[in-house]
Amino acid sequence: MTFFASEIVNGLVLASFFALVAGGLALIFGVVGIVNFAHGDFVMIAGYFFYELYVHLQLPYLIAILLTVLGTAVFGGSIYWLALRHLVERAWYAQLLATLGLSILFENIAQQIWSPNALSVATPSTLQVAIHIGVGANVTVQDVYVFIGTAVCLICLWLIITKWRWGKAMRAVAQNREACVVSGINVKLVALLAFALSTALCGLAACLVLPMQDVFPTVGLSFTTQAFVVVILGGMGSVRGAVVAAVIVGLVEALAAGYISSGYTDAFGYAIMILILLVRPTGLFGDRVQRSGWSSL
Amino acid sequence: MTDHVHHGPPNHPPSRFRSLSEVLAPPAARSMLPLFVLVVAVLVPFGVKDAFTLGILTDSLIYVVLALSYDLSVGRVGALSLAHPAFFGTGAYAAAIIVQRYGLPLGLQVLIAISASIVLAVVIGIPAFRLSHLTFGMATLGFALIAELIAQNEIGLTNGPLCMAGLSPLSSGWLSSFGFDQNVQQYYIFLVIAVAVAVFFWVLVRSRIGRAYVAVREDEPMAMAAGINPTRYRMSAFVIGAGLAGLIGAFYAHYLSVVCPTKLDISYTVNLLVILFLGGTGGFWGIIAAAFVFTAIPEALQVAPNIRLIVYGAALLVGVTALPEGFEGATRTVRRRLARYARGNRA
């Protein structure tokens, strides 16, 4: 029971991370209209930002987090404006290839700057205190931080896209781009904001997860594929679906790693995705009817 | 941007990018091209003596086979699979496991390697072809990553990260009777395989099946109206490509004499995508030329793998972003400008 409970806690921590990364990926797909294969690499870059700020410059924990999130958002926004903006109206395979190129570029430049070796960040000792909860699982303050951080962040995201003027514009652009252009919404600026917002989520995800996960240049690809698993499972472009799917994938992977084999953690995520797609080719929350899957994206 | 010519619907599978060579070479020269290329390829070992250069050329021949087999699904039917290295790796591991455990002859190894890749392709293809373009790509990537995890973790079967060794290099008694050394023999063996695969590819894409592939890629409803089952043809292209990748994988295992889990790595997919999209998907000579260019140049310049990937990443990003119509569009623009310039000079 103790083991099961601690695997559930691990699964929920993993789910929080997936929810932040995949939520951003879904936002980019839905609002900007880009298949972003470099998404996980933004998490990787953010991890290095955080490492530099927190370990090298020795800034306080919360200030380092804040600066990382801002820095990643600015970095993501600039990359979008410089390169990815030109891919918006292009076919999906062109977007996939170009962002795959971007991902390789990030990965190898990071390798040049920070070496291929894994870097780890020690959490402040105040965060490593264990809290004992009823069922016998040990929860650290760090875990609680991850849950609270994710929850606050997702609530903010929800408030942004339902209440804020520009957030409403994002949903409008996701629903009908042409109508937004006609009614005077600055679609280009909305897309830039959405991209920067989702890379900010990557930045936060990196800060929350970094003490538990080392950062190295090739880690981005596995984040990307995991995020795609979650987004495809939840239904392309649905942020709500991505959050639900993140919980499913997080729990399945943690339990499989605990009870079956830790070498195959990622494989169970893919297996779940493939199984669910067999039953629902559009994902859990994908409501677009696809009669022949090949005639539309 | 203003004179952008739009081919087909927006979410269209890769439509044919024509390559530089195809646009520039006149038809008469092109009909002599196969013979010329073949003669040059056969004569190369008489001029090139050092093992390093010959090794690069042999690598390029392997990439020719891989790229052509990959193009069957990516370029011909427009199914952007990301699982190709999995088939290549399956072929290589099949050969290595058979050699280590049962010591069967090369012919049987190759047959089993091809069969294993085909079975894997069917297993992957049946669920994956139910999905749309992008999810098809991601599902095949999922399978490819699972295959890599299996190669790394099933130590009893694959030896894990310690790799499988003990494969003997390829040689032929007939070739050694001419006094060729090991490197030259391997070069000729891979040349024969590459030519055989290229001829098979050429015949296949010009057959009724090949025309059906194009029909499925260009206009699925029309193809269905003509009685073509799109899924069946996509599946056949995917499976044939996988079989060819398995075949070259088995020979490659002998060529390298070790098989490691990194042979299933996504970096192979990246190399192949660069070759296909910069050489011209759905083409033939462009792909072959690109396989040589993108394999030989980085090797010859002794570029560190890291730097090579930086250049490849930038090439993919800039190439796809800045040249919306691929090289065909770019060469057309250049030729139009040159023609305008020449007219201007005469006037």
mmCIF file of N, CA, C and O in Angstrom, chain A residues 41 44 99-111, chain B residues 306 309-315 317-318:
data_model
loop_
_atom_site.group_PDB
_atom_site.id
_atom_site.type_symbol
_atom_site.label_atom_id
_atom_site.label_comp_id
_atom_site.label_asym_id
_atom_site.label_seq_id
_atom_site.Cartn_x
_atom_site.Cartn_y
_atom_site.Cartn_z
ATOM 1 N N ASP A 41 12.405 21.108 -26.381
ATOM 2 C CA ASP A 41 13.712 21.750 -26.310
ATOM 3 C C ASP A 41 13.635 23.102 -25.605
ATOM 4 O O ASP A 41 14.629 23.562 -25.045
ATOM 5 N N MET A 44 14.164 22.189 -22.179
ATOM 6 C CA MET A 44 15.593 21.925 -21.964
ATOM 7 C C MET A 44 16.359 23.245 -21.799
ATOM 8 O O MET A 44 17.132 23.415 -20.848
ATOM 9 N N THR A 99 10.515 22.459 -37.582
ATOM 10 C CA THR A 99 10.703 22.502 -36.129
ATOM 11 C C THR A 99 11.589 21.357 -35.657
ATOM 12 O O THR A 99 12.289 21.489 -34.655
ATOM 13 N N LEU A 100 11.604 20.245 -36.413
ATOM 14 C CA LEU A 100 12.566 19.182 -36.102
ATOM 15 C C LEU A 100 13.979 19.727 -36.294
ATOM 16 O O LEU A 100 14.874 19.484 -35.481
ATOM 17 N N GLY A 101 14.162 20.498 -37.384
ATOM 18 C CA GLY A 101 15.456 21.141 -37.612
ATOM 19 C C GLY A 101 15.814 22.071 -36.466
ATOM 20 O O GLY A 101 16.943 22.064 -35.973
ATOM 21 N N LEU A 102 14.835 22.848 -36.007
ATOM 22 C CA LEU A 102 15.062 23.767 -34.888
ATOM 23 C C LEU A 102 15.467 22.997 -33.639
ATOM 24 O O LEU A 102 16.377 23.393 -32.905
ATOM 25 N N SER A 103 14.799 21.867 -33.422
ATOM 26 C CA SER A 103 15.085 21.040 -32.248
ATOM 27 C C SER A 103 16.528 20.526 -32.290
ATOM 28 O O SER A 103 17.247 20.580 -31.287
ATOM 29 N N ILE A 104 16.956 20.058 -33.466
ATOM 30 C CA ILE A 104 18.336 19.564 -33.605
ATOM 31 C C ILE A 104 19.318 20.696 -33.362
ATOM 32 O O ILE A 104 20.357 20.529 -32.712
ATOM 33 N N LEU A 105 18.954 21.875 -33.886
ATOM 34 C CA LEU A 105 19.794 23.052 -33.720
ATOM 35 C C LEU A 105 19.962 23.386 -32.237
ATOM 36 O O LEU A 105 21.086 23.528 -31.743
ATOM 37 N N PHE A 106 18.852 23.475 -31.514
ATOM 38 C CA PHE A 106 18.891 23.768 -30.073
ATOM 39 C C PHE A 106 19.745 22.750 -29.337
ATOM 40 O O PHE A 106 20.602 23.091 -28.524
ATOM 41 N N GLU A 107 19.462 21.474 -29.652
ATOM 42 C CA GLU A 107 20.111 20.389 -28.929
ATOM 43 C C GLU A 107 21.632 20.471 -29.085
ATOM 44 O O GLU A 107 22.374 20.363 -28.107
ATOM 45 N N ASN A 108 22.080 20.705 -30.303
ATOM 46 C CA ASN A 108 23.521 20.674 -30.536
ATOM 47 C C ASN A 108 24.213 21.960 -30.120
ATOM 48 O O ASN A 108 25.380 21.943 -29.738
ATOM 49 N N ILE A 109 23.469 23.079 -30.177
ATOM 50 C CA ILE A 109 24.053 24.317 -29.666
ATOM 51 C C ILE A 109 24.190 24.218 -28.150
ATOM 52 O O ILE A 109 25.218 24.591 -27.578
ATOM 53 N N ALA A 110 23.172 23.640 -27.492
ATOM 54 C CA ALA A 110 23.258 23.447 -26.040
ATOM 55 C C ALA A 110 24.444 22.552 -25.702
ATOM 56 O O ALA A 110 25.142 22.770 -24.707
ATOM 57 N N GLN A 111 24.677 21.562 -26.570
ATOM 58 C CA GLN A 111 25.803 20.657 -26.342
ATOM 59 C C GLN A 111 27.127 21.407 -26.456
ATOM 60 O O GLN A 111 28.060 21.147 -25.705
ATOM 61 N N ASN B 306 28.469 16.719 -33.997
ATOM 62 C CA ASN B 306 27.737 17.803 -33.382
ATOM 63 C C ASN B 306 27.565 18.996 -34.324
ATOM 64 O O ASN B 306 26.470 19.506 -34.547
ATOM 65 N N LEU B 309 25.293 18.196 -37.215
ATOM 66 C CA LEU B 309 23.875 18.274 -36.870
ATOM 67 C C LEU B 309 23.409 19.721 -36.748
ATOM 68 O O LEU B 309 22.269 20.025 -37.078
ATOM 69 N N ILE B 310 24.293 20.616 -36.286
ATOM 70 C CA ILE B 310 23.918 22.030 -36.249
ATOM 71 C C ILE B 310 23.618 22.514 -37.663
ATOM 72 O O ILE B 310 22.597 23.164 -37.923
ATOM 73 N N VAL B 311 24.499 22.136 -38.606
ATOM 74 C CA VAL B 311 24.295 22.555 -39.996
ATOM 75 C C VAL B 311 23.024 21.922 -40.556
ATOM 76 O O VAL B 311 22.219 22.581 -41.218
ATOM 77 N N TYR B 312 22.809 20.617 -40.274
ATOM 78 C CA TYR B 312 21.612 19.933 -40.784
ATOM 79 C C TYR B 312 20.348 20.557 -40.207
ATOM 80 O O TYR B 312 19.359 20.761 -40.918
ATOM 81 N N GLY B 313 20.387 20.846 -38.913
ATOM 82 C CA GLY B 313 19.224 21.451 -38.281
ATOM 83 C C GLY B 313 18.899 22.788 -38.923
ATOM 84 O O GLY B 313 17.755 23.056 -39.296
ATOM 85 N N ALA B 314 19.945 23.602 -39.109
ATOM 86 C CA ALA B 314 19.741 24.903 -39.742
ATOM 87 C C ALA B 314 19.258 24.731 -41.173
ATOM 88 O O ALA B 314 18.372 25.457 -41.632
ATOM 89 N N ALA B 315 19.821 23.720 -41.882
ATOM 90 C CA ALA B 315 19.415 23.495 -43.273
ATOM 91 C C ALA B 315 17.939 23.124 -43.342
ATOM 92 O O ALA B 315 17.207 23.632 -44.194
ATOM 93 N N LEU B 317 15.591 23.810 -41.096
ATOM 94 C CA LEU B 317 14.771 24.941 -40.668
ATOM 95 C C LEU B 317 14.689 25.995 -41.767
ATOM 96 O O LEU B 317 13.607 26.389 -42.201
ATOM 97 N N VAL B 318 15.860 26.426 -42.243
ATOM 98 C CA VAL B 318 15.880 27.503 -43.233
ATOM 99 C C VAL B 318 15.356 27.002 -44.578
ATOM 100 O O VAL B 318 14.569 27.680 -45.241
#
